[in-house]
Every structure is written in structure tokens, then in C-alpha cells.
XYZ file of C-alpha atoms in Angstrom:
715
model
C -38.707 -13.734 9.640
C -36.254 -12.630 6.909
C -35.893 -8.918 6.327
C -38.027 -7.159 3.793
C -36.493 -5.602 0.750
C -36.854 -5.210 -2.988
C -37.968 -8.356 -4.748
C -35.476 -7.679 -7.512
C -31.887 -6.493 -7.463
C -31.647 -6.250 -11.237
C -32.457 -2.832 -12.732
C -35.010 -2.938 -15.580
C -32.340 -2.667 -18.270
C -30.369 -5.572 -16.797
C -33.502 -7.628 -16.187
C -34.597 -7.211 -19.788
C -31.176 -8.425 -20.927
C -31.024 -11.619 -18.900
C -34.571 -12.572 -17.886
C -37.008 -14.409 -20.105
C -38.945 -17.629 -20.186
C -38.154 -20.183 -22.905
C -41.775 -20.044 -24.056
C -41.474 -16.318 -24.686
C -38.650 -16.749 -27.156
C -40.053 -16.685 -30.642
C -39.166 -19.726 -32.728
C -38.879 -17.446 -35.710
C -35.954 -15.526 -34.231
C -33.589 -18.259 -35.381
C -33.931 -20.093 -38.652
C -31.275 -22.757 -38.335
C -30.479 -25.150 -41.153
C -28.650 -27.637 -38.915
C -28.306 -28.527 -35.230
C -26.117 -26.314 -33.066
C -24.441 -29.362 -31.492
C -22.639 -32.244 -33.121
C -23.476 -35.821 -31.981
C -20.528 -35.577 -29.554
C -21.974 -32.461 -27.903
C -19.501 -30.002 -29.474
C -20.635 -26.689 -30.923
C -21.004 -26.603 -34.693
C -19.281 -23.260 -35.112
C -20.541 -22.539 -38.634
C -24.124 -22.786 -37.388
C -23.390 -21.125 -34.046
C -21.854 -18.107 -35.769
C -25.264 -17.030 -37.077
C -26.555 -16.707 -33.502
C -23.968 -14.194 -32.319
C -24.415 -10.420 -32.195
C -21.589 -8.198 -33.343
C -19.673 -7.005 -30.279
C -18.487 -3.417 -30.531
C -17.099 -1.515 -27.575
C -18.418 1.763 -28.956
C -21.893 0.397 -29.652
C -22.804 -2.350 -27.147
C -25.340 -4.946 -28.273
C -28.985 -4.075 -27.810
C -31.730 -6.317 -26.479
C -32.700 -7.244 -30.034
C -29.086 -8.150 -30.866
C -28.888 -10.497 -27.875
C -32.230 -12.164 -28.601
C -30.691 -14.554 -31.119
C -28.010 -15.598 -28.631
C -30.572 -16.206 -25.873
C -32.594 -18.240 -28.334
C -29.492 -20.303 -29.075
C -29.079 -21.006 -25.339
C -32.581 -22.493 -25.207
C -31.981 -24.602 -28.314
C -28.638 -25.849 -26.987
C -30.301 -26.800 -23.712
C -32.842 -28.870 -25.641
C -30.245 -30.504 -27.898
C -27.956 -31.295 -24.950
C -30.857 -32.850 -23.085
C -31.598 -35.155 -26.026
C -27.969 -36.225 -26.247
C -27.799 -37.053 -22.532
C -30.893 -39.252 -22.669
C -28.677 -41.966 -24.111
C -25.330 -40.963 -22.616
C -24.519 -39.185 -19.323
C -22.712 -35.856 -19.524
C -19.428 -37.179 -18.126
C -19.401 -39.957 -20.742
C -20.415 -37.641 -23.586
C -17.453 -35.406 -22.830
C -15.018 -38.022 -21.495
C -12.301 -37.235 -24.052
C -12.496 -33.503 -23.386
C -12.326 -34.081 -19.617
C -9.238 -36.266 -20.037
C -7.410 -33.330 -21.622
C -7.908 -31.262 -18.461
C -5.676 -31.185 -15.415
C -6.842 -33.346 -12.451
C -8.310 -30.406 -10.523
C -10.420 -29.260 -13.479
C -11.520 -32.835 -14.170
C -12.756 -33.257 -10.576
C -14.442 -29.853 -10.710
C -16.177 -30.792 -13.960
C -17.575 -33.962 -12.381
C -19.030 -31.927 -9.494
C -20.354 -29.344 -11.973
C -22.179 -31.931 -14.083
C -23.717 -33.554 -11.005
C -25.134 -30.225 -9.818
C -26.505 -29.476 -13.281
C -28.219 -32.866 -13.503
C -29.693 -32.371 -10.024
C -31.325 -29.136 -11.201
C -29.185 -26.915 -8.923
C -28.478 -24.612 -11.824
C -27.237 -21.638 -9.780
C -24.647 -23.753 -7.985
C -23.773 -25.545 -11.237
C -23.063 -22.242 -12.976
C -20.933 -21.032 -10.069
C -18.757 -24.122 -10.395
C -18.885 -24.145 -14.203
C -17.737 -20.555 -14.577
C -14.623 -21.345 -12.517
C -13.892 -24.459 -14.588
C -14.106 -22.438 -17.798
C -11.947 -19.652 -16.395
C -9.277 -22.063 -15.159
C -9.335 -23.842 -18.533
C -8.497 -20.527 -20.192
C -5.798 -19.812 -17.584
C -4.196 -23.221 -18.117
C -4.249 -22.848 -21.907
C -2.504 -19.480 -21.601
C -0.058 -20.905 -19.052
C 0.773 -23.848 -21.334
C 1.116 -21.779 -24.513
C 3.128 -18.832 -23.219
C 5.117 -20.555 -20.468
C 5.209 -20.245 -16.677
C 7.152 -16.998 -16.420
C 4.760 -14.643 -18.181
C 1.985 -12.720 -16.491
C -1.553 -14.115 -16.620
C -4.377 -11.612 -16.005
C -6.723 -12.066 -13.072
C -9.986 -10.824 -14.594
C -11.976 -12.725 -17.222
C -12.234 -9.776 -19.581
C -8.437 -9.491 -19.598
C -7.964 -13.232 -20.099
C -10.077 -13.023 -23.241
C -7.651 -10.463 -24.697
C -4.418 -12.463 -24.268
C -2.903 -12.912 -27.760
C -2.006 -16.606 -27.483
C -5.552 -17.433 -26.370
C -7.021 -15.448 -29.262
C -4.889 -17.471 -31.669
C -6.015 -20.820 -30.287
C -9.684 -20.295 -29.377
C -12.142 -19.625 -32.203
C -13.188 -15.979 -32.273
C -16.874 -16.946 -32.122
C -16.267 -18.775 -28.866
C -14.457 -15.687 -27.575
C -17.518 -13.619 -28.494
C -19.828 -16.061 -26.734
C -17.728 -15.925 -23.566
C -17.733 -12.135 -23.656
C -21.530 -12.231 -23.803
C -21.831 -14.701 -20.916
C -18.996 -13.423 -18.714
C -18.171 -9.968 -20.026
C -19.215 -6.383 -19.453
C -22.511 -5.170 -17.916
C -23.734 -4.276 -21.415
C -23.937 -7.996 -22.275
C -25.704 -10.814 -20.414
C -22.856 -10.835 -17.861
C -24.491 -13.765 -16.067
C -21.267 -14.888 -14.428
C -20.740 -11.623 -12.518
C -24.415 -11.161 -11.652
C -24.442 -14.636 -10.115
C -21.139 -14.430 -8.240
C -22.028 -11.051 -6.703
C -25.369 -12.374 -5.469
C -27.741 -10.281 -7.592
C -29.588 -13.248 -9.111
C -32.172 -14.488 -6.635
C -34.754 -17.263 -7.281
C -37.590 -14.811 -7.892
C -35.738 -13.267 -10.842
C -36.581 -16.235 -13.118
C -33.228 -16.004 -14.845
C -32.978 -19.131 -17.075
C -29.816 -20.511 -15.499
C -30.622 -23.940 -16.946
C -30.258 -22.614 -20.499
C -27.297 -20.379 -19.720
C -25.682 -23.239 -17.835
C -26.040 -25.504 -20.867
C -24.317 -22.871 -22.988
C -21.390 -22.672 -20.524
C -21.077 -26.469 -20.627
C -20.842 -26.713 -24.399
C -18.486 -23.720 -24.703
C -16.133 -25.234 -22.118
C -16.228 -28.719 -23.610
C -15.758 -27.370 -27.144
C -12.578 -25.545 -26.088
C -11.293 -28.555 -24.126
C -12.040 -30.838 -27.077
C -10.161 -28.520 -29.435
C -7.120 -28.749 -27.193
C -7.387 -32.531 -27.044
C -7.684 -32.850 -30.837
C -5.252 -30.271 -32.176
C -2.368 -29.992 -29.710
C 0.032 -32.545 -28.323
C 0.574 -33.015 -24.602
C -1.618 -32.385 -21.567
C -2.627 -28.972 -20.314
C -0.271 -27.661 -17.662
C -2.056 -26.361 -14.588
C -0.733 -23.091 -13.227
C 0.572 -23.409 -9.694
C -1.498 -21.012 -7.594
C 0.122 -21.838 -4.265
C 1.789 -18.884 -2.592
C 3.209 -17.805 0.732
C 0.232 -16.252 2.345
C -2.212 -17.194 5.026
C -2.249 -19.605 7.898
C -5.109 -20.398 10.279
C -5.202 -22.685 13.273
C -8.451 -24.308 14.356
C -10.455 -21.787 16.412
C -12.813 -24.316 17.994
C -10.330 -26.194 20.175
C -11.555 -27.513 23.492
C -8.715 -29.741 24.645
C -5.017 -29.321 25.245
C -4.605 -32.738 23.663
C -5.268 -31.057 20.332
C -1.904 -29.256 20.430
C 0.934 -30.657 18.324
C 3.717 -32.474 20.068
C 7.169 -30.913 19.579
C 8.697 -30.051 17.263
C 5.928 -27.650 16.329
C 5.857 -25.734 13.092
C 6.499 -22.013 13.255
C 2.946 -20.979 12.338
C 1.449 -22.917 15.250
C 3.879 -21.405 17.764
C 3.361 -17.952 16.267
C -0.439 -18.191 16.552
C -0.217 -19.239 20.181
C 2.340 -16.563 21.120
C 0.687 -13.698 19.241
C -3.029 -14.526 19.379
C -3.281 -16.503 22.606
C -3.440 -20.036 23.934
C -6.909 -20.685 22.561
C -5.454 -21.451 19.133
C -4.085 -24.889 18.370
C -2.632 -26.936 15.585
C -3.871 -28.111 12.236
C -4.387 -31.754 13.177
C -7.551 -32.142 15.180
C -9.961 -35.050 14.638
C -12.787 -33.187 16.387
C -12.744 -30.639 13.576
C -15.291 -32.496 11.443
C -17.870 -32.782 14.196
C -17.344 -29.123 15.109
C -18.108 -28.070 11.532
C -21.225 -30.253 11.380
C -22.548 -28.642 14.570
C -21.831 -25.150 13.273
C -23.599 -25.861 9.970
C -26.558 -27.345 11.812
C -26.787 -24.146 13.860
C -26.592 -22.076 10.644
C -29.565 -23.982 9.239
C -31.537 -23.382 12.431
C -31.099 -19.603 12.082
C -31.595 -19.136 8.343
C -35.389 -18.759 8.534
C -35.269 -16.372 11.468
C -32.354 -14.034 10.791
C -32.880 -10.715 9.060
C -29.394 -11.089 7.595
C -30.834 -13.522 5.030
C -32.066 -11.701 1.935
C -35.771 -12.253 1.309
C -36.433 -15.253 -0.927
C -32.992 -16.856 -0.560
C -33.821 -19.302 2.273
C -33.820 -22.259 -0.122
C -30.404 -21.316 -1.501
C -28.938 -21.210 2.003
C -30.427 -24.602 2.873
C -29.221 -26.240 -0.346
C -25.731 -24.825 0.217
C -25.511 -26.201 3.762
C -26.505 -29.685 2.610
C -23.114 -30.059 0.931
C -21.440 -30.099 4.336
C -24.109 -32.255 5.926
C -23.996 -35.002 3.314
C -21.519 -37.857 3.129
C -20.508 -36.819 -0.396
C -17.256 -35.082 0.455
C -16.585 -34.416 -3.237
C -18.992 -31.485 -3.198
C -18.250 -30.091 0.271
C -16.465 -27.054 -1.168
C -19.663 -26.159 -3.028
C -20.948 -25.007 0.371
C -18.361 -22.225 0.238
C -19.018 -21.400 -3.417
C -22.770 -21.219 -2.894
C -22.740 -19.157 0.313
C -20.198 -16.525 -0.738
C -22.618 -14.677 -3.101
C -25.352 -14.880 -0.444
C -23.089 -13.404 2.229
C -21.861 -10.619 -0.056
C -25.361 -9.632 -1.114
C -26.710 -9.592 2.451
C -23.771 -7.449 3.586
C -24.478 -5.125 0.670
C -28.051 -4.612 1.893
C -26.859 -3.907 5.451
C -24.178 -1.505 4.217
C -26.562 0.559 2.099
C -29.279 0.690 4.781
C -26.998 1.519 7.707
C -25.061 4.183 5.797
C -28.175 5.718 4.177
C -26.664 5.355 0.718
C -28.557 5.639 -2.547
C -30.882 2.651 -2.864
C -29.552 1.730 -6.294
C -26.329 0.649 -4.587
C -28.175 -2.494 -3.524
C -28.621 -3.493 -7.146
C -26.586 -4.440 -10.177
C -25.813 -1.159 -11.895
C -25.685 -0.330 -15.568
C -22.572 0.185 -17.691
C -20.059 2.646 -16.359
C -20.788 1.831 -12.694
C -19.006 -0.727 -10.540
C -20.952 -3.061 -8.279
C -20.746 -2.468 -4.549
C -18.382 -5.304 -3.622
C -16.808 -6.641 -0.432
C -13.622 -4.603 -0.802
C -15.672 -1.410 -0.487
C -18.172 -2.790 2.044
C -15.368 -3.572 4.515
C -13.535 -0.251 4.200
C -13.557 2.176 7.127
C -15.052 5.009 5.071
C -17.942 5.294 2.601
C -17.282 6.921 -0.816
C -19.046 10.253 -1.092
C -20.554 9.349 -4.478
C -22.747 6.760 -2.742
C -24.957 9.536 -1.316
C -27.513 11.867 -2.826
C -26.264 15.491 -2.756
C -28.679 16.436 0.031
C -27.710 13.549 2.323
C -27.223 14.665 5.972
C -24.209 12.362 6.235
C -22.541 14.065 3.289
C -23.126 17.415 4.957
C -22.013 16.336 8.440
C -18.685 14.744 7.489
C -15.588 15.389 5.459
C -16.508 13.774 2.088
C -13.250 11.786 2.175
C -13.883 10.411 5.687
C -17.532 9.440 6.036
C -17.526 6.633 8.649
C -18.799 3.219 7.613
C -21.513 2.434 10.164
C -21.255 -1.262 9.374
C -17.992 -1.350 11.363
C -19.705 -0.124 14.524
C -22.804 -2.242 13.951
C -21.013 -5.559 13.548
C -18.183 -4.881 15.982
C -14.451 -5.645 15.800
C -14.696 -9.467 15.882
C -16.831 -9.835 12.769
C -15.134 -6.980 10.928
C -11.615 -8.248 11.664
C -12.521 -11.754 10.570
C -14.153 -10.547 7.354
C -11.172 -8.362 6.480
C -8.861 -11.317 7.017
C -11.084 -13.717 5.119
C -12.059 -11.550 2.161
C -10.030 -8.371 1.900
C -6.331 -8.538 2.710
C -3.926 -9.598 -0.034
C -1.932 -11.811 2.337
C -5.036 -13.630 3.553
C -7.093 -16.263 1.735
C -9.070 -13.672 -0.297
C -11.702 -16.380 -0.144
C -14.314 -14.696 -2.294
C -11.955 -13.615 -5.099
C -9.864 -16.768 -5.305
C -12.936 -19.000 -5.132
C -14.858 -17.123 -7.821
C -11.873 -17.211 -10.179
C -11.243 -20.918 -9.674
C -7.943 -20.739 -7.789
C -9.468 -22.719 -4.907
C -10.910 -25.433 -7.143
C -8.185 -27.656 -5.693
C -10.575 -28.140 -2.758
C -13.297 -29.612 -5.002
C -13.348 -33.366 -4.705
C -11.833 -33.293 -1.220
C -13.367 -33.182 2.243
C -12.784 -29.631 3.460
C -14.181 -30.223 6.961
C -10.605 -30.526 8.254
C -9.570 -27.119 6.880
C -9.040 -24.531 9.656
C -10.149 -21.652 7.444
C -13.540 -23.396 6.991
C -14.116 -23.196 10.741
C -13.470 -19.459 10.626
C -15.744 -19.036 7.601
C -18.522 -21.067 9.242
C -18.153 -19.143 12.508
C -18.294 -15.913 10.496
C -21.570 -16.905 8.832
C -23.060 -18.025 12.130
C -22.002 -14.754 13.742
C -23.616 -12.687 10.981
C -26.858 -14.664 11.236
C -26.873 -14.478 15.030
C -26.229 -10.731 14.988
C -29.432 -10.162 13.021
C -31.677 -12.613 14.875
C -35.218 -11.553 15.688
C -36.298 -14.560 17.786
C -32.962 -16.075 18.756
C -33.706 -17.367 22.251
C -36.849 -19.263 21.299
C -35.551 -20.884 18.139
C -32.313 -22.575 19.288
C -32.013 -26.021 20.802
C -29.440 -26.620 23.511
C -27.098 -28.179 20.931
C -27.371 -25.148 18.667
C -26.996 -22.835 21.647
C -23.678 -24.519 22.449
C -22.471 -23.905 18.874
C -23.593 -20.287 19.088
C -21.699 -19.829 22.342
C -18.533 -21.285 20.797
C -18.875 -18.969 17.774
C -19.475 -15.988 20.047
C -16.311 -16.771 22.020
C -14.286 -17.173 18.837
C -15.471 -13.809 17.493
C -14.951 -12.128 20.863
C -11.323 -13.323 20.860
C -10.713 -12.127 17.298
C -9.482 -8.783 18.542
C -7.004 -8.042 15.756
C -6.485 -8.899 12.122
C -3.945 -11.507 11.035
C -3.268 -10.575 7.426
C -2.945 -6.797 7.208
C 0.415 -5.666 5.829
C 1.891 -4.629 9.181
C 1.014 -7.904 10.909
C 2.378 -9.908 7.981
C 5.629 -7.901 8.042
C 6.035 -8.782 11.730
C 5.132 -12.437 11.155
C 7.477 -12.953 8.213
C 10.350 -11.334 10.112
C 9.597 -13.570 13.111
C 9.596 -16.562 10.775
C 13.311 -15.959 10.291
C 13.825 -16.912 13.940
C 12.395 -20.328 13.157
C 14.634 -20.758 10.115
C 17.706 -19.727 12.117
C 16.698 -22.214 14.834
C 16.595 -25.028 12.265
C 20.048 -23.985 11.045
C 21.352 -23.739 14.624
C 20.131 -27.265 15.382
C 22.399 -28.747 12.709
C 24.948 -31.128 14.193
C 27.946 -29.188 12.917
C 28.292 -26.202 15.235
C 29.975 -25.768 18.589
C 27.900 -23.956 21.207
C 29.229 -20.470 20.483
C 30.428 -20.728 16.917
C 27.329 -20.761 14.764
C 26.739 -17.014 14.372
C 28.876 -13.885 14.159
C 26.827 -10.696 13.931
C 28.358 -7.501 12.549
C 25.746 -4.710 12.904
C 25.085 -2.459 9.949
C 23.679 0.318 12.123
C 23.589 1.353 15.755
C 20.785 0.215 17.989
C 19.546 -2.591 20.200
C 17.905 -5.495 18.388
C 15.863 -8.540 19.370
C 18.040 -10.497 16.913
C 20.421 -11.656 19.638
C 20.580 -15.232 18.479
C 23.576 -16.767 20.230
C 21.341 -18.926 22.434
C 18.625 -19.589 19.850
C 17.437 -23.123 19.142
C 14.087 -24.804 18.535
C 13.361 -25.022 22.284
C 13.943 -21.319 22.880
C 11.926 -20.233 19.819
C 8.675 -19.386 21.705
C 10.608 -17.127 24.076
C 12.345 -15.404 21.173
C 9.004 -14.763 19.480
C 7.585 -13.386 22.724
C 10.455 -10.888 22.962
C 9.786 -9.772 19.394
C 6.082 -9.351 20.154
C 6.974 -7.097 23.076
C 9.544 -5.098 21.092
C 7.644 -4.550 17.862
C 4.373 -2.573 17.906
C 1.181 -4.534 17.281
C -0.019 -1.806 14.937
C 1.837 0.359 12.432
C 2.983 3.700 13.907
C 0.531 6.513 13.310
C 2.962 9.315 14.197
C 3.933 10.756 10.801
C 7.478 11.434 12.063
C 7.841 7.680 12.684
C 6.319 6.590 9.405
C 8.926 8.066 7.083
C 8.329 6.251 3.819
C 8.644 2.705 5.159
C 5.016 2.438 6.182
C 3.907 3.094 2.608
C 6.057 0.277 1.260
C 5.421 -2.668 3.526
C 4.868 -5.106 0.621
C 8.365 -4.271 -0.670
C 9.862 -4.883 2.776
C 7.949 -8.162 3.089
C 9.468 -9.338 -0.201
C 12.949 -8.481 1.099
C 12.340 -10.474 4.279
C 11.089 -13.442 2.261
C 14.218 -13.300 0.099
C 16.288 -13.413 3.274
C 14.231 -16.439 4.327
C 15.126 -18.108 1.039
C 18.821 -17.462 1.675
C 18.651 -18.961 5.170
C 16.831 -22.010 3.823
C 19.338 -22.500 0.991
C 22.278 -22.336 3.383
C 20.580 -24.732 5.805
C 19.721 -27.224 3.081
C 23.234 -27.124 1.631
C 25.030 -27.506 4.959
C 22.629 -30.200 6.145
C 23.066 -32.175 2.921
C 26.860 -31.962 3.023
C 26.928 -32.930 6.700
C 24.708 -35.938 6.085
C 26.785 -37.082 3.134
C 29.960 -36.684 5.178
C 28.576 -38.869 7.951
C 27.634 -41.522 5.404
C 31.076 -41.241 3.784
C 29.494 -40.244 0.497
C 31.488 -37.056 -0.093
C 34.324 -36.980 -2.564
C 37.677 -35.704 -1.396
C 37.105 -32.422 -3.211
C 33.614 -31.942 -1.724
C 34.915 -32.762 1.752
C 37.577 -30.079 1.459
C 34.976 -27.618 0.186
C 32.722 -28.401 3.140
C 35.520 -27.989 5.658
C 36.469 -24.696 4.017
C 32.870 -23.438 4.229
C 32.310 -24.149 7.907
C 34.638 -21.440 9.323
C 33.069 -18.671 7.186
C 29.422 -19.670 7.685
C 28.987 -17.915 11.064
C 30.005 -14.626 9.449
C 27.791 -15.200 6.405
C 24.768 -16.018 8.522
C 25.619 -13.001 10.655
C 25.309 -10.881 7.526
C 21.724 -12.097 7.059
C 20.964 -11.415 10.731
C 22.329 -7.875 10.316
C 20.077 -7.386 7.290
C 17.124 -8.336 9.460
C 18.292 -5.897 12.137
C 18.172 -3.219 9.460
C 14.617 -4.238 8.523
C 13.709 -4.203 12.204
C 14.949 -0.680 12.779
C 13.781 0.773 9.456
C 10.292 -0.692 9.702
C 9.255 -2.655 12.771
C 10.335 -0.219 15.470
C 9.726 2.812 13.254
C 12.600 4.582 11.543
C 12.281 8.277 12.251
C 13.975 11.587 11.907
C 14.438 13.915 14.859
C 10.906 14.718 16.085
C 10.991 18.354 15.061
C 8.136 20.242 13.473
C 9.827 19.959 10.095
C 10.232 16.174 10.514
C 6.532 15.810 11.290
C 5.700 17.920 8.250
C 8.015 15.746 6.141
C 6.324 12.652 7.507
C 2.861 13.912 6.578
C 4.084 14.757 3.087
C 5.719 11.347 2.612
C 2.663 9.498 3.860
C 0.688 11.249 1.151
C 3.235 11.053 -1.637
C 4.974 7.715 -1.033
C 8.427 6.541 0.007
C 11.300 8.818 0.885
C 14.471 8.705 -1.195
C 16.329 7.279 1.807
C 13.802 4.489 2.139
C 14.044 3.611 -1.541
C 17.842 3.558 -1.418
C 17.931 1.376 1.708
C 15.589 -1.143 0.122
C 17.497 -1.066 -3.157
C 20.870 -1.674 -1.501
C 19.481 -4.364 0.770
C 17.798 -6.177 -2.133
C 20.989 -6.013 -4.176
C 23.020 -7.577 -1.360
C 20.518 -10.368 -0.660
C 20.381 -11.237 -4.365
C 24.199 -11.309 -4.537
C 24.294 -13.464 -1.413
C 21.952 -16.038 -2.965
C 23.794 -16.040 -6.288
C 27.279 -16.273 -4.791
C 26.282 -19.038 -2.399
C 24.676 -21.110 -5.165
C 27.862 -20.771 -7.236
C 30.082 -21.440 -4.189
C 31.738 -18.033 -4.699
C 32.046 -17.319 -0.983
C 35.065 -15.079 -1.570
C 32.695 -12.557 -3.207
C 30.531 -12.216 -0.094
C 32.812 -9.751 1.718
C 32.979 -7.231 -1.164
C 29.179 -7.352 -1.507
C 28.843 -6.823 2.232
C 31.296 -3.913 2.211
C 29.272 -2.231 -0.541
C 26.110 -2.581 1.548
C 27.767 -1.338 4.723
C 29.205 1.743 2.985
C 25.872 2.514 1.368
C 23.971 2.231 4.638
C 26.570 4.330 6.451
C 26.132 7.104 3.926
C 22.384 7.036 4.504
C 22.473 6.632 8.274
C 22.801 10.372 8.783
C 19.275 10.720 7.401
C 17.886 8.413 10.096
C 17.955 8.514 13.866
C 16.892 5.150 15.239
C 14.942 5.218 18.466
C 14.789 1.647 19.747
């Protein structure tokens, strides 16, 4: 059955902080003169203030200090229950919900439903994200869209504009519920999977406290400030998945295909298809059914969590699509905690690494679990592994145990910045946009479901006897998908290649405009010597797959490991990716402008002045677009084919030094000059100052020429 292990993953100190039964709380701890909640379910702050311990970073609250707060949670649960006997939660807080953005309002509806169903762990997972996003949106609205908003809860609670708006007692309460390990810290314990059913943590009472804190803050916004809350836009250029479970060529998009679909097929093989596949829903249902069939028989499942797995899967089996994303929210902590147990056992780490640690120690999280090496501090001093290996390079046995398919998929799903970062972005509420929608059509859900099924299948003890033919078919499909996942999609090197290849697609769109003669659309003036795959004279949308294939052959699949090849550039891939994306923006701006003017000309909507401007632009556009192509050639030779000095012993030594210390001066100067030109290009084009393009280009060319002596390009 499920693997054996400790019945508790909370150390005694932590357990004493968070665990109690309502009956054990002495009624004499609190002597309240009035209810904690008003008739509308809002906290009465004058009364609530008497329940709070004094938070001091130098002297964290003791168990006795927190007893009054825990007592208040029980009382609030009771008072909230009485209020909802006559009025449902969503009606009690209807005004507060109306002040929220649509995503938070939908999430709150799902949260309240889970709480009323008694699924308090799932309710708190959703509720913590609603509260966090409420704080984010308040900060975003008050300070404007251009200022930085912290990612972690503890940092959000220190933003000055939030401190001015939210009552300090509510800030204290949130620090207790969602703050450091020296407080209750229920939010982090739950999201990292440490709270299991046998812990008897009163999530019903803590959940009630989170509800009233959130609604009190939302109500304050609704009552005291004008205008709706502005939701921060969390969309970003990042990941793309195609459906991995395709079985029919009919699933492939008809032309014209989007770049990402073509890229997936060219780079990762013909088994990947497009994002519009009706069979997706049934595929997910079969995968989830197979997951349920393995939960009771896989040693991957932490002892005592079977019920949590089953309740999570029901969200994808039911017809209530509004809560389908709760499947993801509920399984992420379970997956992380099970991986933590495997990691500690396989690597022979200290047993306390399986548990929630005390103040001053970080939890063992997915970012560390998926790394290639194990930190030396995870071992006792006498550990044979610590003795047998370089302390900085102790191999992570989990990588060998699970194999490349599972490890690559987990790194893509959870770890890499350019991927979904599913665990982080879900736990902080950035993916709450999926709540209230049917996620069964999302390609990333297929990968996540296949990942879970693969982890369960890997640790099966009675696999062959427990699977029906239908489940066996799903297992075979998942096995094939994992077997084909031979490389990661979202590591920095792969993303640098992909984003540079994306420029081909943007140039093809520009080339397909109805304003160019066959040979007049591009005029490339190289910045440096060398052969490049950016030979675009014959590029159009039909030739795009062939162009991508040539780039795949020319540019290494993996970043160069020869230190003489990795001079600086390899340490600064994110900076190069930003440059490429700025070039993409320039191509798109030019395409949009020329397309718009051409369309208006055909419809006779251009003024005489605009027509003359358009006709004056057309002859210089091939040269301007050639400048952008030449910039990409520079990126190609500095990064994608490996800029290198002469392969002498001194060059190799320099390379090793630069890999350790960071970018070379040449690399920094190339990036600086290239960024400056691309920014000038965008600015001058927007202002129609095309006469300033040549001087900006000359400055770049002279700067690169002066640096070219430091590089010898081997293409």
C-alpha cells in the first residue's frame, strides 16, 4: 500500500503552535465584552485588538502569546457560523465581493463553496491566494502600474502604501497566519504539504479567520475609496505547451499555423500538435481516472493522504468546471511533499529535512529538490556521501531514480523562470484566472496530469494487478509522453534559441505584406564577419518550417560547456533574451505600421501628407529591417554559436574565470551598444525620425568593430 513514514511532519515546537482542539482552548483565555464580528461579518477591530500578541522580530511570540489569537479563531468560527445560518456567505459579503476584480470574485465563490462543503484544507489553499491577490491589487491600485510589487507575502505586508490603508491590527493578524515560522504560519505549512489529516490542525477555525480578514479589508476598500480595484496584469511572455496526448493528424492546425506550434513540431518532434483539440477533455478524464486507480497502491503517496488525493481528483471528474483548477491547487502540496520524502530517503539526508523546520531554517522546496546536486548541509558530518564526494557536487540521486523524462518535465513545470512555475504562481494567486473556467482544454494540464501519473506509476508496488485495460491504456500514453520528453523546453539556453527563432516568424509576417517586390523587402548589412542562418531573402510563411529547421541544425541544442566558448555570454542569457524580445517588438511595430498604412491606402483613407510619408518610407524600409536582421546575426554569433577567443590555454583559463565571475567586459559592451541601438530604433520609428536611423547604426557598427578584435567567431 502507501509507503510508511512519520505520522507527523511538524516538529514539536511547530505542532504546539498550530495544533489544538477547540475544546482544549480555555474559555477564560479571552474575556470579551462584545462580539468579534459585526452583524455584517466584519471584524470589530477594537475588540479584535485585545486578541493579538505583540509581534517583535527580536522576541517572537511564545505559545502563551498566541493562545489568545487561536482562541479568537475559534470564537470567530462560531460567530460566523451563526451569521450564515440566516444568510449564505456569498450574500453576507456581497458588497465586499463586488469591490474585487472579476478573477478574485470568482475565486471567492469557489473558496466559500469549499469551506461550506467542509473541505477546509482546499478552502484555505484557495483563500490564501484570494487574500494575497487582494493585497497585490490594492498596492497596484494605490501606487500605480509601474512600481515594483514584491512576490512574497512577508514583503507585501511591508509595502508603505498598504500599511497606510490596511489597519495595523489586520497586518498583525496576517503576519501571524501567513508570516514567519515563529508564528502560526499556516499558509506556508499548508502550501508546502506539511499539514496532513492526522495532524488535527483546526483548518476550519483558521479558515474562518482568513475569510473575515479578507472580507474586512475588501469591505474597507469598498467603503472608503472611490473606484474599483485594478487587477495587476500577470500575463507575460513565457511558456507554451502543445497537447502531448495527440493521436490523430486531424488534430493539427490548418495553415497558417502560429509560430509556437511549428516550433514545437520542428524542435520536439511530430508527436506534438496544436492547442485546439476536442479530444483533450476526454484524455484528461482518462488520465485522472488512472491517477485515482493508483493512489491507494503507489508508495509515492504519503501515508494518510489518500483521501486528499481522491478529493482533489473529483474536481476534474465533476461537471462543475468552476472548481476544476482546484485539482491543481490541491495536488501541488501533495506532490511536493511526496517528492521531499523521496529526496531525503534516496540521498540519505538528515531526517528532519522531511519536516517543517524551526526559525532560521528554510523548508526543503521544489527548487532544491530538482537541482542536480544536494547541499552539503543536508547531511550529518559522518555521512558516507559527504565523505565520498566534493561537498559542492554531491549528486542528487532523485535524478537517476526518476529518469530524464520525469525530471525534465518537473523542471519545466516547476523550476525554470521561463516556464509556468506552476507551484509558485498558483500558490501566490497569479493563476487564479483559471478558477471559474474549465481547464481541461489547457495543454499544460495534460503535462501536469501525465507527470502525476508518471510519479505514481514509478512507485507502484502492485501495478499489473490493479489496472484495468482502460487505465493501462492511459498509463501507456503517459509512459510514451514521458519517454519522448528528452529535453527541457524552458531552460535559459532553449528559450534564447526559441525567442531568436521567433524572429523568423515575425519577419515572415512582414515579408507577406502586399507592398514588396520579390527581392526588395530586405537589405542586410552585416555588423561582423561570419556565416549566418539569417539569410532571409526567400523567407515567407510557407518557408518558415524549413528556416527553423536550419536554425535547429546550426545552433547547439545545449549551451556550450567548453569554457573557451562560453566567454561571458553564457552567464547572461536572460539579458540576451531581453534584447531579442526588444528586437521582436521593433519588427512587430514596423509590421503593424506598414500594414496599417497599406490598408488605409488601398481604402483611399490616407491624407495626401500621409500618402507621401508612406511612399517615402517604403524605399528605406529594406535597409531598416536589414539593420534588425544584422542585430540578430550579432546575437547569433555572440551567443547561439558560441563567441570564443582563440582556443589557447590562456583563453580557456579566461573562460573558466569568467564563468565563475560573470560577464566579460566585451560581452557587457556588446549588449550595451546593441540595447542602445534597438531602443533608438524603436524611438525613432515611433516618431517617424527615419533620418536618425543611419547615425544610430553607424555608432553601433563602429562600436562593434572596435570590439571585434576581442572575438574570433567560429561559425
